[in-house]
C-alpha cells in the first residue's frame, strides 16, 4: 500500500509539470485491467472478513437483521460508503435517497374483535372503518372487483401479482382500506406492497393478517354475516439509500454497470441474500483500483430489493433517456454463496425459458457461459430471466442485462447434483429468507468462483464493448420499450410476491 501511494503521488506531481500523456501509457500509469489479473486478486479471506463485518452489523441491530429502515441497513450502507470512499481519486461516489413509508404495527378489529395485524411498507398511515367485502380470485385483475367498493374495506388474498396492484384497484373502486391475508403460514410482519403508488390513484391504509384469520373472515362473509372492520395503520417515512460509485477513468459515455442489493429481509442477517453479492462487488471495486479502465465502471448497491426492487426501480425511473443510453449493460448479483449451490446464468437469450432480454442480454449470457466453460472450466446451468431481482427495472427500460446466481428456495435436481455436488431434493439455500442466513450459511468455494466470474465480466467490459451490439441498436430498443410486464407472470415471481 505504501509503495502504491508513492507512485500515485509521483505521477500526480510529474503530470503537473509536463503533460503526462506523452510519458505514460495511453491508459494512465496503471495498467489496463485484465480479467486474469483482476481475478487473481480475489481472495476468500477478504470475502470472509466482509461477510463477518455484515453479520456483526446485523447482530448489533435490534432485529438482528439488515432490513430497510433498520440500524442494520443504515450501518451496511455506511460501511460500503466508507470502504469505497477510501479511493477518492478513483471513484465518484453518490448516494441517492429513496423515501419509503415503512410499515409497523396496525390495529384491526372485526365487529370489535381484535385481529393480529401489521401495516405494510409503502402503505400510508391512516384510520378507516367500514363493512368488509371479500374480493374473489386474487385481485390481480380489475374484473375481480365489484363496480363500487365505496366506503368499504376490501379483503384480498396475497399472491400472484404485487399487492400494490390489488390495493390500487380497491382504492380506485372507492375502498377506504384494505386487508391482505397471507397465502402461507405466519404473519405478514415486514410485508411490502412491492410497487410505488400511482400518484393519480393513491394507496389507502392497508394491513396484513394471517391466512387463518383471513379464511375465517371469508367463511363468515360467505355465511352471510356482516362484518364492520376498524383499521388503523402506522407507517414511518424513512429515507433509505442507493449507493453509486463510478470510476473517474474510462469513457463516461459508455458504462458497464454492476449491481447488487444491500438490504436483507426482516427474518435474519441476510449474509448469502445478499451480503454475498454486495460484498463480491465491493471487493471487486476495491481491487479494480489497481488498474485503469477504458470504459467507465459503475457499481451500485440497491436499497429495498426485498420490498419489491424499490431502490433499483427508483434509480431507473430517475434516469433520463440520455443516461439510460450510456448504460451498455447492467449485471445483477444476488446470492453468490448458496450452501447447496448451482452456477446459474440468467437466460438472456431465451434459449432455455423463452424470455429474451433487450439486445446485449444474449451476448452477456454468452460471455458468462464462455467464462464458466472455457476459463473456469466448471459446470453451469441457466435460470429464467424473469425480472425477479434488481435487473427487472432495467429490462423494463430496455437496457441490456445479465447476471448469475447460486439459487434461492428452488430445489436442486439430480442432474445438478451430478454437476455441482451437494444434495438433490434440497433447496439451493435452506436458509433462504430465514434467521439461519448467517456466515455459517455460505459456501466459500461457490462464492469465490462467482466473484471471479463477476471479475471477468467487469474486466472484459471495462476494456471493450466490441462483443455487444452497437449502442444505437440498444438505444432504439430502449426508446421502444413498453415494459417487460410479461416477466412478472411467471411461477418464480408468483412465489415471491
Ligand atoms: Zn436477494
Tab-separated table of C-alpha atoms and ligand atoms in Angstrom:
chain	number	residue	atom	x	y	z
A	1	UNK	CA	0.000	0.000	0.000
A	2	UNK	CA	2.814	2.398	0.863
A	3	UNK	CA	4.504	1.779	-2.486
A	4	UNK	CA	1.257	2.387	-4.271
A	5	UNK	CA	0.696	5.756	-2.682
A	6	UNK	CA	4.168	6.965	-3.577
A	7	UNK	CA	3.742	6.005	-7.235
A	8	UNK	CA	0.414	7.803	-7.402
A	9	UNK	CA	1.871	10.886	-5.750
A	10	UNK	CA	4.807	10.863	-8.144
A	11	UNK	CA	2.507	10.631	-11.150
A	12	UNK	CA	0.393	13.484	-9.912
A	13	UNK	CA	3.357	15.819	-9.357
A	14	UNK	CA	5.060	14.818	-12.568
A	15	UNK	CA	1.834	15.215	-14.525
A	16	UNK	CA	1.509	18.773	-13.253
A	17	UNK	CA	4.937	19.747	-14.564
A	18	UNK	CA	4.699	18.301	-18.045
A	19	UNK	CA	1.798	16.814	-19.927
A	20	UNK	CA	1.847	13.249	-18.647
A	21	UNK	CA	0.055	11.796	-21.635
A	22	UNK	CA	3.208	11.516	-23.748
A	23	UNK	CA	5.189	9.925	-20.974
A	24	UNK	CA	2.728	7.404	-19.605
A	25	UNK	CA	0.924	4.601	-21.408
A	26	UNK	CA	-2.350	5.514	-23.012
A	27	UNK	CA	-4.465	4.356	-20.080
A	28	UNK	CA	-2.513	6.185	-17.393
A	29	UNK	CA	0.180	4.914	-15.112
A	30	UNK	CA	-1.864	1.925	-14.036
A	31	UNK	CA	-2.083	-0.993	-16.454
A	32	UNK	CA	-5.349	-1.560	-18.274
A	33	UNK	CA	-7.454	-4.074	-16.349
A	34	UNK	CA	-7.255	-7.705	-17.459
A	35	UNK	CA	-9.618	-10.472	-16.434
A	36	UNK	CA	-6.866	-12.829	-15.216
A	37	UNK	CA	-5.093	-10.171	-13.185
A	38	UNK	CA	-8.265	-8.926	-11.521
A	39	UNK	CA	-9.419	-12.478	-10.763
A	40	UNK	CA	-6.115	-13.321	-9.103
A	41	UNK	CA	-6.662	-10.530	-6.575
A	42	UNK	CA	-9.940	-12.042	-5.345
A	43	UNK	CA	-9.240	-13.929	-2.129
A	44	UNK	CA	-11.625	-15.974	0.019
A	45	UNK	CA	-10.186	-14.413	3.158
A	46	UNK	CA	-11.123	-10.896	2.104
A	47	UNK	CA	-14.656	-12.031	1.270
A	48	UNK	CA	-14.928	-13.835	4.615
A	49	UNK	CA	-13.908	-10.695	6.546
A	50	UNK	CA	-16.545	-8.660	4.756
A	51	UNK	CA	-19.231	-11.272	5.475
A	52	UNK	CA	-18.251	-11.250	9.161
A	53	UNK	CA	-18.480	-7.476	9.174
A	54	UNK	CA	-22.041	-7.626	7.834
A	55	UNK	CA	-23.005	-10.259	10.374
A	56	UNK	CA	-21.644	-8.035	13.184
A	57	UNK	CA	-23.648	-5.138	11.781
A	58	UNK	CA	-26.814	-7.256	11.689
A	59	UNK	CA	-26.373	-8.639	15.195
A	60	UNK	CA	-25.805	-5.193	16.669
A	61	UNK	CA	-29.147	-4.088	15.216
A	62	UNK	CA	-32.247	-4.644	17.394
A	63	UNK	CA	-33.922	-7.039	14.934
A	64	UNK	CA	-30.635	-8.885	14.203
A	65	UNK	CA	-31.132	-8.097	10.545
A	66	UNK	CA	-30.280	-5.542	7.841
A	67	UNK	CA	-33.831	-4.858	6.683
A	68	UNK	CA	-34.676	-1.434	5.210
A	69	UNK	CA	-35.298	1.214	7.839
A	70	UNK	CA	-33.206	-0.622	10.454
A	71	UNK	CA	-29.928	0.333	12.106
A	72	UNK	CA	-28.503	-2.773	10.447
A	73	UNK	CA	-29.268	-1.496	6.969
A	74	UNK	CA	-28.068	2.030	7.707
A	75	UNK	CA	-24.794	0.614	9.062
A	76	UNK	CA	-24.444	-1.576	5.969
A	77	UNK	CA	-24.761	1.487	3.741
A	78	UNK	CA	-22.240	3.405	5.899
A	79	UNK	CA	-19.775	0.522	5.732
A	80	UNK	CA	-19.939	0.287	1.925
A	81	UNK	CA	-19.672	4.065	1.505
A	82	UNK	CA	-16.670	4.263	3.840
A	83	UNK	CA	-14.933	1.408	2.047
A	84	UNK	CA	-15.427	2.894	-1.407
A	85	UNK	CA	-14.502	6.396	-0.239
A	86	UNK	CA	-11.022	5.064	0.528
A	87	UNK	CA	-10.407	5.675	-3.185
A	88	UNK	CA	-11.388	9.323	-3.713
A	89	UNK	CA	-9.149	9.665	-6.770
A	90	UNK	CA	-10.633	6.622	-8.402
A	91	UNK	CA	-14.388	6.753	-7.772
A	92	UNK	CA	-17.091	9.378	-7.762
A	93	UNK	CA	-19.459	8.230	-5.028
A	94	UNK	CA	-23.049	9.367	-4.744
A	95	UNK	CA	-25.946	8.461	-2.509
A	96	UNK	CA	-29.472	8.503	-3.835
A	97	UNK	CA	-32.178	8.849	-1.198
A	98	UNK	CA	-35.354	6.825	-1.654
A	99	UNK	CA	-38.264	7.771	0.620
A	100	UNK	CA	-40.103	4.746	1.882
A	101	UNK	CA	-43.148	4.517	4.149
A	102	UNK	CA	-42.065	1.590	6.281
A	103	UNK	CA	-44.911	-0.342	7.872
A	104	UNK	CA	-45.042	-1.221	11.539
A	105	UNK	CA	-47.901	-2.096	13.791
A	106	UNK	CA	-51.582	-1.907	12.901
A	107	UNK	CA	-54.798	-2.179	14.869
A	108	UNK	CA	-57.559	-4.161	13.250
A	109	UNK	CA	-60.888	-5.097	14.777
A	110	UNK	CA	-63.696	-7.043	13.118
A	111	UNK	CA	-67.041	-6.476	14.874
A	112	UNK	CA	-64.952	-5.273	17.818
A	113	UNK	CA	-62.795	-8.423	17.987
A	114	UNK	CA	-59.090	-7.665	17.684
A	115	UNK	CA	-57.106	-9.442	14.941
A	116	UNK	CA	-53.291	-9.559	14.943
A	117	UNK	CA	-52.191	-7.295	12.092
A	118	UNK	CA	-49.242	-5.345	10.678
A	119	UNK	CA	-49.158	-2.344	8.418
A	120	UNK	CA	-47.294	-2.818	5.147
A	121	UNK	CA	-44.338	-0.985	3.642
A	122	UNK	CA	-45.410	1.655	1.070
A	123	UNK	CA	-48.903	1.809	2.596
A	124	UNK	CA	-49.969	5.096	4.247
A	125	UNK	CA	-50.745	5.767	7.894
A	126	UNK	CA	-54.432	6.221	8.477
A	127	UNK	CA	-57.705	5.203	10.045
A	128	UNK	CA	-60.539	3.588	8.101
A	129	UNK	CA	-63.674	1.759	9.012
A	130	UNK	CA	-66.491	0.212	7.062
A	131	UNK	CA	-68.111	-3.048	6.014
A	132	UNK	CA	-65.716	-5.795	4.943
A	133	UNK	CA	-66.030	-7.073	1.340
A	134	UNK	CA	-64.209	-10.224	0.224
A	135	UNK	CA	-62.622	-9.930	-3.244
A	136	UNK	CA	-62.865	-13.128	-5.314
A	137	UNK	CA	-59.855	-14.640	-7.086
A	138	UNK	CA	-56.613	-12.832	-6.304
A	139	UNK	CA	-57.448	-9.219	-7.074
A	140	UNK	CA	-54.784	-9.010	-9.770
A	141	UNK	CA	-57.385	-8.108	-12.438
A	142	UNK	CA	-59.753	-5.172	-12.356
A	143	UNK	CA	-62.579	-7.599	-13.177
A	144	UNK	CA	-62.078	-9.314	-9.801
A	145	UNK	CA	-63.534	-6.197	-8.144
A	146	UNK	CA	-67.193	-5.098	-7.883
A	147	UNK	CA	-68.067	-1.828	-9.628
A	148	UNK	CA	-68.182	0.024	-6.349
A	149	UNK	CA	-66.454	-0.534	-3.037
A	150	UNK	CA	-67.412	2.939	-1.825
A	151	UNK	CA	-66.735	3.280	1.896
A	152	UNK	CA	-65.818	-0.373	2.410
A	153	UNK	CA	-62.753	-2.363	3.435
A	154	UNK	CA	-61.561	-4.883	0.842
A	155	UNK	CA	-60.290	-8.298	1.993
A	156	UNK	CA	-57.818	-9.727	-0.550
A	157	UNK	CA	-55.672	-12.880	-0.713
A	158	UNK	CA	-51.912	-12.482	-1.113
A	159	UNK	CA	-50.145	-13.766	-4.212
A	160	UNK	CA	-49.521	-13.882	-7.988
A	161	UNK	CA	-49.104	-10.131	-8.509
A	162	UNK	CA	-47.684	-7.327	-6.395
A	163	UNK	CA	-50.052	-6.389	-3.577
A	164	UNK	CA	-49.762	-2.771	-4.704
A	165	UNK	CA	-51.757	-3.706	-7.821
A	166	UNK	CA	-54.576	-5.100	-5.639
A	167	UNK	CA	-54.652	-2.090	-3.326
A	168	UNK	CA	-54.608	0.235	-6.347
A	169	UNK	CA	-57.705	-1.446	-7.825
A	170	UNK	CA	-59.513	-1.433	-4.469
A	171	UNK	CA	-58.738	2.261	-3.948
A	172	UNK	CA	-59.910	3.145	-7.468
A	173	UNK	CA	-63.271	1.489	-6.679
A	174	UNK	CA	-63.682	3.611	-3.567
A	175	UNK	CA	-62.462	1.240	-0.827
A	176	UNK	CA	-61.233	3.196	2.212
A	177	UNK	CA	-58.963	0.417	3.478
A	178	UNK	CA	-57.565	-2.986	2.519
A	179	UNK	CA	-56.740	-6.136	4.444
A	180	UNK	CA	-54.372	-8.592	2.771
A	181	UNK	CA	-54.324	-12.121	4.158
A	182	UNK	CA	-51.330	-14.381	3.868
A	183	UNK	CA	-51.104	-17.313	1.436
A	184	UNK	CA	-48.657	-19.201	3.650
A	185	UNK	CA	-48.421	-19.803	7.399
A	186	UNK	CA	-47.249	-16.948	9.579
A	187	UNK	CA	-47.939	-13.264	9.990
A	188	UNK	CA	-47.372	-10.583	7.348
A	189	UNK	CA	-44.926	-8.636	9.506
A	190	UNK	CA	-42.419	-6.821	7.301
A	191	UNK	CA	-44.563	-7.233	4.170
A	192	UNK	CA	-44.477	-4.662	1.359
A	193	UNK	CA	-46.843	-3.569	-1.410
A	194	UNK	CA	-43.781	-4.069	-3.683
A	195	UNK	CA	-44.728	-1.276	-6.049
A	196	UNK	CA	-44.617	2.516	-5.700
A	197	UNK	CA	-48.098	4.027	-5.593
A	198	UNK	CA	-49.596	5.688	-8.636
A	199	UNK	CA	-49.884	9.362	-7.609
A	200	UNK	CA	-53.160	9.564	-9.576
A	201	UNK	CA	-54.640	6.750	-7.512
A	202	UNK	CA	-53.031	6.774	-4.064
A	203	UNK	CA	-52.983	3.765	-1.766
A	204	UNK	CA	-55.404	3.512	1.161
A	205	UNK	CA	-54.483	2.232	4.655
A	206	UNK	CA	-53.590	-1.445	4.341
A	207	UNK	CA	-52.937	-4.103	6.964
A	208	UNK	CA	-51.728	-7.677	6.652
A	209	UNK	CA	-53.178	-10.583	8.645
A	210	UNK	CA	-52.526	-14.332	8.794
A	211	UNK	CA	-54.003	-16.850	6.394
A	212	UNK	CA	-56.070	-18.423	9.179
A	213	UNK	CA	-57.567	-15.090	10.259
A	214	UNK	CA	-58.340	-14.218	6.644
A	215	UNK	CA	-60.013	-17.532	5.875
A	216	UNK	CA	-62.144	-17.218	8.993
A	217	UNK	CA	-63.373	-13.785	7.851
A	218	UNK	CA	-64.129	-15.116	4.354
A	219	UNK	CA	-66.120	-18.012	5.843
A	220	UNK	CA	-68.178	-15.616	7.966
A	221	UNK	CA	-68.883	-13.361	4.969
A	222	UNK	CA	-69.814	-16.401	2.853
A	223	UNK	CA	-72.241	-17.392	5.614
A	224	UNK	CA	-73.984	-14.046	5.225
A	225	UNK	CA	-72.518	-12.248	8.241
A	226	UNK	CA	-71.967	-8.513	8.132
A	227	UNK	CA	-68.539	-7.562	9.440
A	228	UNK	CA	-67.585	-3.996	10.327
A	229	UNK	CA	-63.828	-3.516	10.301
A	230	UNK	CA	-61.926	-0.746	12.015
A	231	UNK	CA	-58.398	-0.344	10.730
A	232	UNK	CA	-55.558	1.880	11.982
A	233	UNK	CA	-52.168	1.734	10.261
A	234	UNK	CA	-48.903	3.385	11.159
A	235	UNK	CA	-46.048	3.920	8.735
A	236	UNK	CA	-42.787	5.703	9.345
A	237	UNK	CA	-41.402	7.567	6.353
A	238	UNK	CA	-37.649	6.974	6.180
A	239	UNK	CA	-35.026	7.798	3.615
A	240	UNK	CA	-33.034	4.794	2.505
A	241	UNK	CA	-30.086	4.974	0.136
A	242	UNK	CA	-28.829	3.547	-3.121
A	243	UNK	CA	-25.045	3.857	-3.371
A	244	UNK	CA	-23.448	4.540	-6.733
A	245	UNK	CA	-19.701	4.612	-7.369
A	246	UNK	CA	-18.323	5.280	-10.832
A	247	UNK	CA	-14.726	5.200	-11.995
A	248	UNK	CA	-13.380	8.656	-12.804
A	249	UNK	CA	-11.338	7.000	-15.531
A	250	UNK	CA	-12.777	5.435	-18.657
A	251	UNK	CA	-15.277	6.633	-21.240
A	252	UNK	CA	-18.088	8.178	-19.204
A	253	UNK	CA	-20.482	7.833	-22.162
A	254	UNK	CA	-20.164	4.039	-22.223
A	255	UNK	CA	-20.720	2.384	-18.884
A	256	UNK	CA	-20.611	-1.187	-17.617
A	257	UNK	CA	-22.939	-1.209	-14.625
A	258	UNK	CA	-22.518	-3.787	-11.848
A	259	UNK	CA	-25.086	-4.027	-9.023
A	260	UNK	CA	-26.457	-5.956	-6.079
A	261	UNK	CA	-28.821	-5.209	-3.217
A	262	UNK	CA	-27.626	-4.074	0.192
A	263	UNK	CA	-30.750	-4.898	2.251
A	264	UNK	CA	-31.864	-8.131	3.902
A	265	UNK	CA	-35.314	-9.399	4.820
A	266	UNK	CA	-36.533	-8.914	8.414
A	267	UNK	CA	-36.097	-12.590	9.318
A	268	UNK	CA	-32.313	-12.610	9.583
A	269	UNK	CA	-28.926	-11.069	8.775
A	270	UNK	CA	-29.095	-11.926	5.055
A	271	UNK	CA	-25.473	-12.934	4.610
A	272	UNK	CA	-25.992	-15.016	1.469
A	273	UNK	CA	-29.023	-12.897	0.407
A	274	UNK	CA	-27.434	-10.570	-0.384
A	275	UNK	CA	-24.401	-9.956	1.788
A	276	UNK	CA	-22.594	-12.221	-0.671
A	277	UNK	CA	-23.345	-10.301	-3.876
A	278	UNK	CA	-22.945	-6.882	-2.306
A	279	UNK	CA	-19.576	-7.879	-0.811
A	280	UNK	CA	-18.417	-9.552	-4.051
A	281	UNK	CA	-18.829	-6.293	-5.893
A	282	UNK	CA	-17.324	-4.241	-3.035
A	283	UNK	CA	-14.221	-6.436	-3.124
A	284	UNK	CA	-14.042	-6.181	-6.932
A	285	UNK	CA	-14.484	-2.401	-6.760
A	286	UNK	CA	-11.603	-2.314	-4.259
A	287	UNK	CA	-9.256	-4.453	-6.369
A	288	UNK	CA	-10.187	-2.669	-9.598
A	289	UNK	CA	-8.484	0.485	-8.271
A	290	UNK	CA	-5.111	-1.107	-9.084
A	291	UNK	CA	-5.927	-0.816	-12.786
A	292	UNK	CA	-7.063	1.647	-15.382
A	293	UNK	CA	-10.236	1.149	-17.413
A	294	UNK	CA	-11.210	2.089	-20.947
A	295	UNK	CA	-14.956	2.205	-20.296
A	296	UNK	CA	-16.368	3.649	-17.098
A	297	UNK	CA	-17.384	1.091	-14.482
A	298	UNK	CA	-20.340	1.913	-12.230
A	299	UNK	CA	-21.049	-0.089	-9.088
A	300	UNK	CA	-24.435	0.184	-7.380
A	301	UNK	CA	-25.713	-1.170	-4.100
A	302	UNK	CA	-29.502	-1.022	-4.190
A	303	UNK	CA	-31.801	-0.480	-1.252
A	304	UNK	CA	-35.168	-2.194	-0.701
A	305	UNK	CA	-34.811	-5.062	-3.173
A	306	UNK	CA	-36.597	-7.286	-0.689
A	307	UNK	CA	-39.537	-4.853	-0.542
A	308	UNK	CA	-40.103	-5.110	-4.308
A	309	UNK	CA	-36.927	-3.982	-6.172
A	310	UNK	CA	-37.725	-0.464	-4.962
A	311	UNK	CA	-34.209	1.027	-4.930
A	312	UNK	CA	-33.365	-0.133	-8.443
A	313	UNK	CA	-36.847	0.806	-9.691
A	314	UNK	CA	-36.466	4.319	-8.304
A	315	UNK	CA	-32.995	4.624	-9.810
A	316	UNK	CA	-34.161	3.640	-13.307
A	317	UNK	CA	-37.243	5.904	-13.010
A	318	UNK	CA	-34.961	8.876	-12.325
A	319	UNK	CA	-32.662	8.274	-15.325
A	320	UNK	CA	-33.098	10.427	-18.409
A	321	UNK	CA	-33.128	8.633	-21.769
A	322	UNK	CA	-29.644	10.009	-22.381
A	323	UNK	CA	-28.404	8.456	-19.133
A	324	UNK	CA	-30.137	5.144	-19.906
A	325	UNK	CA	-28.368	5.051	-23.250
A	326	UNK	CA	-24.972	5.298	-21.553
A	327	UNK	CA	-25.538	2.000	-19.731
A	328	UNK	CA	-24.374	-0.558	-22.237
A	329	UNK	CA	-25.050	-3.460	-19.910
A	330	UNK	CA	-26.330	-3.901	-16.354
A	331	UNK	CA	-25.232	-7.011	-14.463
A	332	UNK	CA	-27.021	-8.138	-11.294
A	333	UNK	CA	-25.557	-10.236	-8.492
A	334	UNK	CA	-27.912	-11.645	-5.870
A	335	UNK	CA	-26.990	-14.732	-3.772
A	336	UNK	CA	-23.439	-15.705	-4.699
A	337	UNK	CA	-22.706	-18.283	-1.992
A	338	UNK	CA	-25.726	-20.563	-1.540
A	339	UNK	CA	-24.791	-23.622	0.551
A	340	UNK	CA	-26.277	-26.161	-1.925
A	341	UNK	CA	-25.339	-24.079	-4.953
A	342	UNK	CA	-25.649	-24.347	-8.705
A	343	UNK	CA	-23.866	-21.906	-11.005
A	344	UNK	CA	-26.878	-20.326	-12.677
A	345	UNK	CA	-26.661	-17.878	-15.577
A	346	UNK	CA	-29.676	-15.708	-16.394
A	347	UNK	CA	-31.123	-16.937	-19.685
A	348	UNK	CA	-30.721	-13.629	-21.532
A	349	UNK	CA	-31.041	-15.171	-24.998
A	350	UNK	CA	-34.266	-17.002	-24.121
A	351	UNK	CA	-32.901	-20.370	-25.295
A	352	UNK	CA	-33.984	-22.230	-22.167
A	353	UNK	CA	-37.056	-20.344	-20.944
A	354	UNK	CA	-38.192	-18.318	-23.945
A	355	UNK	CA	-37.919	-14.925	-22.206
A	356	UNK	CA	-35.389	-12.866	-24.105
A	357	UNK	CA	-33.779	-9.707	-22.766
A	358	UNK	CA	-33.053	-6.488	-24.685
A	359	UNK	CA	-30.208	-6.625	-27.281
A	360	UNK	CA	-26.940	-7.209	-25.456
A	361	UNK	CA	-28.501	-9.569	-22.901
A	362	UNK	CA	-27.823	-12.631	-25.071
A	363	UNK	CA	-24.203	-11.538	-25.515
A	364	UNK	CA	-23.796	-11.119	-21.751
A	365	UNK	CA	-25.121	-14.630	-21.200
A	366	UNK	CA	-22.715	-15.932	-23.853
A	367	UNK	CA	-19.768	-14.276	-22.109
A	368	UNK	CA	-20.708	-15.802	-18.741
A	369	UNK	CA	-21.080	-19.176	-20.483
A	370	UNK	CA	-17.678	-18.799	-22.109
A	371	UNK	CA	-16.180	-17.910	-18.746
A	372	UNK	CA	-17.591	-20.908	-16.856
A	373	UNK	CA	-16.995	-23.401	-19.676
A	374	UNK	CA	-13.646	-22.305	-21.113
A	375	UNK	CA	-11.854	-20.303	-18.416
A	376	UNK	CA	-13.050	-21.560	-15.011
A	377	UNK	CA	-13.863	-24.985	-16.538
A	378	UNK	CA	-16.802	-25.614	-14.231
A	379	UNK	CA	-20.381	-26.610	-14.961
A	380	UNK	CA	-23.220	-24.124	-15.226
A	381	UNK	CA	-26.995	-24.080	-15.735
A	382	UNK	CA	-29.437	-21.436	-16.907
A	383	UNK	CA	-32.247	-19.783	-14.995
A	384	UNK	CA	-35.254	-17.900	-16.195
A	385	UNK	CA	-34.708	-14.226	-16.980
A	386	UNK	CA	-37.852	-13.317	-15.072
A	387	UNK	CA	-37.019	-9.952	-13.526
A	388	UNK	CA	-37.130	-11.319	-10.003
A	389	UNK	CA	-34.159	-9.253	-8.794
A	390	UNK	CA	-32.840	-5.741	-9.382
A	391	UNK	CA	-32.283	-6.215	-13.117
A	392	UNK	CA	-36.088	-6.251	-13.574
A	393	UNK	CA	-36.466	-2.454	-13.853
A	394	UNK	CA	-33.522	-2.356	-16.281
A	395	UNK	CA	-35.268	-4.898	-18.530
A	396	UNK	CA	-38.429	-2.823	-18.357
A	397	UNK	CA	-36.430	0.202	-19.539
A	398	UNK	CA	-34.981	-1.787	-22.451
A	399	UNK	CA	-31.456	-1.857	-21.008
A	400	UNK	CA	-29.350	-4.938	-21.730
A	401	UNK	CA	-28.930	-7.030	-18.596
A	402	UNK	CA	-27.495	-10.233	-17.256
A	403	UNK	CA	-26.222	-11.920	-14.151
A	404	UNK	CA	-25.553	-15.089	-12.268
A	405	UNK	CA	-26.867	-16.600	-9.047
A	406	UNK	CA	-26.358	-19.661	-6.848
A	407	UNK	CA	-30.044	-20.313	-6.167
A	408	UNK	CA	-32.667	-19.471	-3.544
A	409	UNK	CA	-35.587	-21.669	-2.418
A	410	UNK	CA	-35.607	-23.787	-5.603
A	411	UNK	CA	-34.816	-27.487	-5.262
A	412	UNK	CA	-31.600	-28.963	-6.636
A	413	UNK	CA	-32.218	-31.662	-9.254
A	414	UNK	CA	-30.410	-34.996	-9.668
A	415	UNK	CA	-28.638	-33.647	-12.754
A	416	UNK	CA	-27.495	-30.596	-10.808
A	417	UNK	CA	-26.199	-32.799	-8.012
A	418	UNK	CA	-24.097	-34.624	-10.606
A	419	UNK	CA	-22.833	-31.282	-11.947
A	420	UNK	CA	-22.168	-29.374	-8.710
A	421	UNK	CA	-22.219	-31.880	-5.845
A	422	UNK	CA	-24.375	-31.061	-2.831
A	423	UNK	CA	-27.751	-32.676	-2.257
A	424	UNK	CA	-30.563	-33.296	-4.747
A	425	UNK	CA	-34.081	-32.735	-3.450
A	426	UNK	CA	-32.905	-29.955	-1.104
A	427	UNK	CA	-33.188	-26.173	-1.701
A	428	UNK	CA	-30.132	-24.367	-3.028
A	429	UNK	CA	-30.308	-22.282	0.131
A	430	UNK	CA	-32.154	-23.974	3.022
A	431	UNK	CA	-31.827	-20.735	4.984
A	432	UNK	CA	-33.314	-18.533	2.272
A	433	UNK	CA	-35.084	-15.606	3.983
A	434	UNK	CA	-34.560	-17.249	7.410
A	435	UNK	CA	-32.587	-16.339	10.508
A	436	UNK	CA	-30.065	-19.044	9.597
A	437	UNK	CA	-28.729	-16.970	6.684
A	438	UNK	CA	-25.502	-16.232	8.569
A	439	UNK	CA	-21.783	-16.560	7.774
A	440	UNK	CA	-22.227	-20.290	8.506
A	441	UNK	CA	-24.666	-20.498	5.612
A	442	UNK	CA	-22.087	-19.561	2.982
A	443	UNK	CA	-20.365	-21.904	0.581
A	444	UNK	CA	-16.970	-20.242	0.072
A	445	UNK	CA	-15.997	-22.467	-2.845
A	446	UNK	CA	-19.053	-21.202	-4.706
A	447	UNK	CA	-18.551	-17.636	-3.560
A	448	UNK	CA	-15.009	-17.366	-4.840
A	449	UNK	CA	-15.981	-18.891	-8.204
A	450	UNK	CA	-18.869	-16.472	-8.571
A	451	UNK	CA	-16.789	-13.475	-7.536
A	452	UNK	CA	-14.155	-14.413	-10.100
A	453	UNK	CA	-16.874	-14.698	-12.741
A	454	UNK	CA	-18.045	-11.173	-11.865
A	455	UNK	CA	-14.428	-10.003	-12.034
A	456	UNK	CA	-14.120	-11.486	-15.504
A	457	UNK	CA	-17.218	-9.661	-16.736
A	458	UNK	CA	-16.147	-6.391	-15.102
A	459	UNK	CA	-12.676	-6.529	-16.651
A	460	UNK	CA	-13.934	-7.676	-20.056
A	461	UNK	CA	-16.391	-4.800	-20.493
A	462	UNK	CA	-14.130	-2.256	-18.804
A	463	UNK	CA	-11.756	-2.977	-21.692
A	464	UNK	CA	-14.210	-3.142	-24.590
A	465	UNK	CA	-17.850	-3.324	-25.618
A	466	UNK	CA	-16.947	-4.756	-29.020
A	467	UNK	CA	-18.744	-8.023	-28.259
A	468	UNK	CA	-22.038	-6.201	-27.594
A	469	UNK	CA	-24.432	-4.918	-30.265
A	470	UNK	CA	-23.750	-1.322	-31.363
A	471	UNK	CA	-25.037	1.249	-28.906
A	472	UNK	CA	-27.580	2.540	-31.399
A	473	UNK	CA	-29.278	-0.851	-31.588
A	474	UNK	CA	-29.843	-0.979	-27.866
A	475	UNK	CA	-30.732	2.699	-27.689
A	476	UNK	CA	-33.514	2.142	-30.232
A	477	UNK	CA	-34.771	-0.781	-28.177
A	478	UNK	CA	-34.716	1.357	-25.043
A	479	UNK	CA	-36.814	4.027	-26.665
A	480	UNK	CA	-39.291	1.426	-27.891
A	481	UNK	CA	-39.500	-0.283	-24.509
A	482	UNK	CA	-43.083	-0.712	-23.459
A	483	UNK	CA	-42.352	-2.687	-20.344
A	484	UNK	CA	-41.447	-6.257	-19.723
A	485	UNK	CA	-44.563	-6.876	-17.649
A	486	UNK	CA	-44.685	-10.400	-19.013
A	487	UNK	CA	-41.599	-11.176	-16.983
A	488	UNK	CA	-43.740	-10.977	-13.915
A	489	UNK	CA	-46.262	-13.616	-14.960
A	490	UNK	CA	-44.007	-16.497	-14.094
A	491	UNK	CA	-44.100	-19.155	-11.452
A	492	UNK	CA	-40.914	-17.874	-9.806
A	493	UNK	CA	-42.303	-14.374	-9.457
A	494	UNK	CA	-45.586	-15.705	-8.108
A	495	UNK	CA	-43.797	-17.356	-5.221
A	496	UNK	CA	-42.001	-14.212	-4.359
A	497	UNK	CA	-44.933	-11.755	-4.137
B	1	LIG	ZN1	-31.712	-11.050	-2.785
